[in-house]
């Protein structure tokens, strides 16, 4: 074999001809290194030999015996049946293969053989169809008598030859897998060397060895990511930022004007933000809190701190409706204190836009609320000192960067109502400091949630009428139409019309959807807020942020089509006042997963539990569409399950960067190299080349 280390092509391996090389390539396997890191899907325990006398039909067992008969039969033309009987003193077990006569030559009477597979009882005989087998020569067996690796395969590629090749490659090349982890890191975390880990991922001596291997490789993946994040974070921290002055009279007046005291969590979190804003280092903070926990208020205080000190604050949100609402909510809080609030959205007229953009460009202090229009061409914010983005999961990292470019090293506050589990938050937003509002304003009662099948739809609307009769209000969200905004708008329009004529006859019904001109939409929202509109039929444009405390019922039609996170957000629109509130999910789930989503909604109102469930049902990749945020694909680590390991990796990475900020030590060269290969530009790792 021509040896090129881990780069050696697999076709140089014994028994790999052009055809097999092509098959292997279909699995993405070209070099021995590829195969070393192509880990088994699972291991099958084939260590215990079961005496034939103890077999039971239907069980998967491993049996060892002496070949006692080899028979080939032809029950029909074109059909061959190979039967190999092995005996172990307690009985005889027949291994059978159809149309694989070539196997016959491998068995001879008197040989010691191991069969593994599902046992059946037929015509008074013990039998295994197509067993995994191994001639037991006394040496280390491969396919049986051990924890046997089972690889992910594709059509036309088989377990046995792949396993044999893996063994050859592992024996020969695994010892040469370089160790990226510096010895002190490895020792402190109690990790086995990379070479051992790779070997044991394939052919572990026992479960303990397998777990140690998995732990080692998961740690490495998490460590590399955390290292990249720590480096990036350090870089951000090194930039010179703006030191905002301490809170003064404006802040005191703001608190006085509030009709309620801050919750302890709001105070603590604002304290964290204040400290960041007053420090000369740029703030980079994620503010996380369940729907309705009062994040907006905390953001308003931060905005006041910036604008009150003569700077500009940009407050960027994902939808126009939310921008309009924040604008409406912030004005009465801030304008009495002399802080102007402006609104910039894509659907404003040119003159409206100009009216906002002029003071912005002139560097006038204030809070500027807007959609992505805020980072649009020609928008200038020369005195930007604080950028707040709401509902971050809808904003790309790039947009955040663009916003930052508009001001020098402004403080950044990212708010999210998406209850990202802490482990994932660390993984995804590890470059951000984390503040969590983990407490609801007092007097909130959990929203009662009921799932009704479509046949009970009338009951839902009878309930809506009942609540409206009490002076309360309701939302009705129409089923999700994926194809287009236009179809979605049509569906909502139709639903509103149907309800007005039918179930909700006589009630004042309003309609909002994404296609409505801004002015009309604002008007409907204002009429809903004032109570004039009693029932608001809507698309998911109302998903985030909308805040009307008198609304006590949320009806979701076609609830089976929505994701868990979305349902949770929608439910968050009610339960904001002091009346008991209800969420009625009308849906006929066509899949087990959809049914579990609706049941999870009935079971809990805790956003974090919902998030964990969502993650469990969908896997981290699909979770909240986070893939677009660059959630790396892990081969071994599972950021949810491995949270303890993630914390360990994070601490180790921080310590390493502390000691060697540029990764200049020769001992860290492999790490530097690996970071460049794995993350490269995505994490903007300038300065460690
Ligand atoms: P979030 O943005 O986290 O979803 P909001 O900021 O919209 O939550 O707050 C939800 C509701 O709770 C709003 O009506 C707000 O006025 C109210 N609220 C916020 N903080 C408090 C508090 N400390 N005490 C009572 N009500 C509060
Ligand atoms: Mg909000």
mmCIF file of N, CA, C and O in Angstrom, residues 225-234 236-237 284-286 400 420 422-434 629 631 646 650 654 683:
data_model
loop_
_atom_site.group_PDB
_atom_site.id
_atom_site.type_symbol
_atom_site.label_atom_id
_atom_site.label_comp_id
_atom_site.label_asym_id
_atom_site.label_seq_id
_atom_site.Cartn_x
_atom_site.Cartn_y
_atom_site.Cartn_z
ATOM 1 N N UNK A 225 -15.391 24.549 18.851
ATOM 2 C CA UNK A 225 -16.381 25.601 18.639
ATOM 3 C C UNK A 225 -16.268 26.671 19.719
ATOM 4 O O UNK A 225 -16.270 27.872 19.420
ATOM 5 N N UNK A 226 -16.146 26.246 20.945
ATOM 6 C CA UNK A 226 -16.049 27.207 22.035
ATOM 7 C C UNK A 226 -14.770 28.034 21.933
ATOM 8 O O UNK A 226 -14.745 29.200 22.294
ATOM 9 N N UNK A 227 -13.743 27.410 21.424
ATOM 10 C CA UNK A 227 -12.482 28.126 21.246
ATOM 11 C C UNK A 227 -12.643 29.225 20.188
ATOM 12 O O UNK A 227 -12.218 30.368 20.371
ATOM 13 N N UNK A 228 -13.273 28.854 19.094
ATOM 14 C CA UNK A 228 -13.517 29.836 18.031
ATOM 15 C C UNK A 228 -14.333 31.000 18.577
ATOM 16 O O UNK A 228 -14.034 32.171 18.325
ATOM 17 N N UNK A 229 -15.344 30.663 19.343
ATOM 18 C CA UNK A 229 -16.203 31.697 19.903
ATOM 19 C C UNK A 229 -15.440 32.570 20.897
ATOM 20 O O UNK A 229 -15.557 33.798 20.888
ATOM 21 N N UNK A 230 -14.627 31.934 21.734
ATOM 22 C CA UNK A 230 -13.866 32.694 22.732
ATOM 23 C C UNK A 230 -12.901 33.671 22.059
ATOM 24 O O UNK A 230 -12.732 34.806 22.498
ATOM 25 N N UNK A 231 -12.292 33.210 20.958
ATOM 26 C CA UNK A 231 -11.359 34.083 20.249
ATOM 27 C C UNK A 231 -12.087 35.282 19.659
ATOM 28 O O UNK A 231 -11.637 36.418 19.735
ATOM 29 N N UNK A 232 -13.238 34.986 19.072
ATOM 30 C CA UNK A 232 -13.997 36.037 18.434
ATOM 31 C C UNK A 232 -14.483 37.052 19.471
ATOM 32 O O UNK A 232 -14.444 38.255 19.264
ATOM 33 N N UNK A 233 -14.904 36.500 20.579
ATOM 34 C CA UNK A 233 -15.422 37.315 21.647
ATOM 35 C C UNK A 233 -14.333 38.235 22.201
ATOM 36 O O UNK A 233 -14.552 39.401 22.487
ATOM 37 N N UNK A 234 -13.155 37.682 22.305
ATOM 38 C CA UNK A 234 -12.030 38.452 22.806
ATOM 39 C C UNK A 234 -11.741 39.630 21.896
ATOM 40 O O UNK A 234 -11.465 40.739 22.328
ATOM 41 N N UNK A 236 -13.870 41.126 19.918
ATOM 42 C CA UNK A 236 -14.897 42.142 20.086
ATOM 43 C C UNK A 236 -14.614 42.965 21.329
ATOM 44 O O UNK A 236 -14.710 44.184 21.329
ATOM 45 N N UNK A 237 -14.234 42.261 22.391
ATOM 46 C CA UNK A 237 -14.021 42.950 23.666
ATOM 47 C C UNK A 237 -12.846 43.916 23.607
ATOM 48 O O UNK A 237 -12.742 44.827 24.403
ATOM 49 N N UNK A 284 -22.177 43.005 24.263
ATOM 50 C CA UNK A 284 -22.594 41.993 23.300
ATOM 51 C C UNK A 284 -23.444 41.005 24.078
ATOM 52 O O UNK A 284 -22.956 39.994 24.552
ATOM 53 N N UNK A 285 -24.703 41.314 24.246
ATOM 54 C CA UNK A 285 -25.490 40.565 25.220
ATOM 55 C C UNK A 285 -26.782 40.025 24.620
ATOM 56 O O UNK A 285 -27.436 40.695 23.835
ATOM 57 N N UNK A 286 -27.079 38.798 25.000
ATOM 58 C CA UNK A 286 -28.343 38.184 24.609
ATOM 59 C C UNK A 286 -29.306 38.276 25.778
ATOM 60 O O UNK A 286 -29.003 37.807 26.870
ATOM 61 N N UNK A 400 -26.859 41.798 11.690
ATOM 62 C CA UNK A 400 -26.370 42.363 12.936
ATOM 63 C C UNK A 400 -25.061 43.106 12.682
ATOM 64 O O UNK A 400 -24.853 44.213 13.141
ATOM 65 N N UNK A 420 -34.481 29.518 24.032
ATOM 66 C CA UNK A 420 -33.429 28.614 23.615
ATOM 67 C C UNK A 420 -32.825 27.986 24.864
ATOM 68 O O UNK A 420 -32.431 28.701 25.775
ATOM 69 N N UNK A 422 -30.323 26.740 27.509
ATOM 70 C CA UNK A 422 -29.047 27.377 27.800
ATOM 71 C C UNK A 422 -27.890 26.738 27.025
ATOM 72 O O UNK A 422 -27.018 27.424 26.515
ATOM 73 N N UNK A 423 -27.941 25.421 26.912
ATOM 74 C CA UNK A 423 -26.844 24.741 26.231
ATOM 75 C C UNK A 423 -26.749 25.191 24.783
ATOM 76 O O UNK A 423 -25.671 25.436 24.262
ATOM 77 N N UNK A 424 -27.911 25.311 24.157
ATOM 78 C CA UNK A 424 -27.893 25.708 22.757
ATOM 79 C C UNK A 424 -27.517 27.167 22.630
ATOM 80 O O UNK A 424 -26.819 27.561 21.691
ATOM 81 N N UNK A 425 -27.976 27.969 23.583
ATOM 82 C CA UNK A 425 -27.625 29.378 23.550
ATOM 83 C C UNK A 425 -26.108 29.527 23.600
ATOM 84 O O UNK A 425 -25.526 30.323 22.874
ATOM 85 N N UNK A 426 -25.483 28.717 24.435
ATOM 86 C CA UNK A 426 -24.023 28.777 24.538
ATOM 87 C C UNK A 426 -23.380 28.355 23.223
ATOM 88 O O UNK A 426 -22.367 28.887 22.801
ATOM 89 N N UNK A 427 -23.989 27.362 22.603
ATOM 90 C CA UNK A 427 -23.431 26.858 21.362
ATOM 91 C C UNK A 427 -23.554 27.881 20.245
ATOM 92 O O UNK A 427 -22.640 28.115 19.483
ATOM 93 N N UNK A 428 -24.743 28.484 20.197
ATOM 94 C CA UNK A 428 -25.041 29.338 19.062
ATOM 95 C C UNK A 428 -24.595 30.762 19.253
ATOM 96 O O UNK A 428 -24.095 31.405 18.360
ATOM 97 N N UNK A 429 -24.847 31.251 20.445
ATOM 98 C CA UNK A 429 -24.601 32.656 20.704
ATOM 99 C C UNK A 429 -23.506 32.793 21.736
ATOM 100 O O UNK A 429 -23.516 33.697 22.544
ATOM 101 N N UNK A 430 -22.583 31.835 21.716
ATOM 102 C CA UNK A 430 -21.539 31.821 22.724
ATOM 103 C C UNK A 430 -20.697 33.075 22.704
ATOM 104 O O UNK A 430 -19.972 33.359 23.640
ATOM 105 N N UNK A 431 -20.804 33.846 21.608
ATOM 106 C CA UNK A 431 -20.043 35.087 21.569
ATOM 107 C C UNK A 431 -20.788 36.187 22.312
ATOM 108 O O UNK A 431 -20.328 37.302 22.410
ATOM 109 N N UNK A 432 -21.977 35.860 22.805
ATOM 110 C CA UNK A 432 -22.757 36.851 23.537
ATOM 111 C C UNK A 432 -22.789 36.493 25.018
ATOM 112 O O UNK A 432 -22.777 35.335 25.381
ATOM 113 N N UNK A 433 -22.853 37.512 25.863
ATOM 114 C CA UNK A 433 -23.138 37.249 27.264
ATOM 115 C C UNK A 433 -24.629 37.024 27.383
ATOM 116 O O UNK A 433 -25.413 37.561 26.607
ATOM 117 N N UNK A 434 -25.007 36.242 28.368
ATOM 118 C CA UNK A 434 -26.400 35.845 28.453
ATOM 119 C C UNK A 434 -27.070 36.434 29.691
ATOM 120 O O UNK A 434 -26.571 36.301 30.794
ATOM 121 N N UNK A 629 -28.276 29.974 11.103
ATOM 122 C CA UNK A 629 -27.379 30.735 11.964
ATOM 123 C C UNK A 629 -26.013 30.086 12.082
ATOM 124 O O UNK A 629 -25.187 30.516 12.868
ATOM 125 N N UNK A 631 -25.387 26.826 12.953
ATOM 126 C CA UNK A 631 -25.222 25.761 13.940
ATOM 127 C C UNK A 631 -24.412 24.667 13.280
ATOM 128 O O UNK A 631 -24.807 24.132 12.263
ATOM 129 N N UNK A 646 -20.327 20.401 27.465
ATOM 130 C CA UNK A 646 -20.248 21.692 26.798
ATOM 131 C C UNK A 646 -19.733 22.769 27.759
ATOM 132 O O UNK A 646 -18.879 23.581 27.405
ATOM 133 N N UNK A 650 -16.319 24.793 27.366
ATOM 134 C CA UNK A 650 -16.353 26.247 27.339
ATOM 135 C C UNK A 650 -15.339 26.824 28.321
ATOM 136 O O UNK A 650 -14.581 27.737 27.986
ATOM 137 N N UNK A 654 -11.985 28.982 27.368
ATOM 138 C CA UNK A 654 -11.759 30.315 27.914
ATOM 139 C C UNK A 654 -10.383 30.385 28.573
ATOM 140 O O UNK A 654 -9.635 31.349 28.387
ATOM 141 N N UNK A 683 -16.731 32.210 11.213
ATOM 142 C CA UNK A 683 -16.646 32.870 12.502
ATOM 143 C C UNK A 683 -15.748 34.098 12.443
ATOM 144 O O UNK A 683 -15.443 34.697 13.459
#
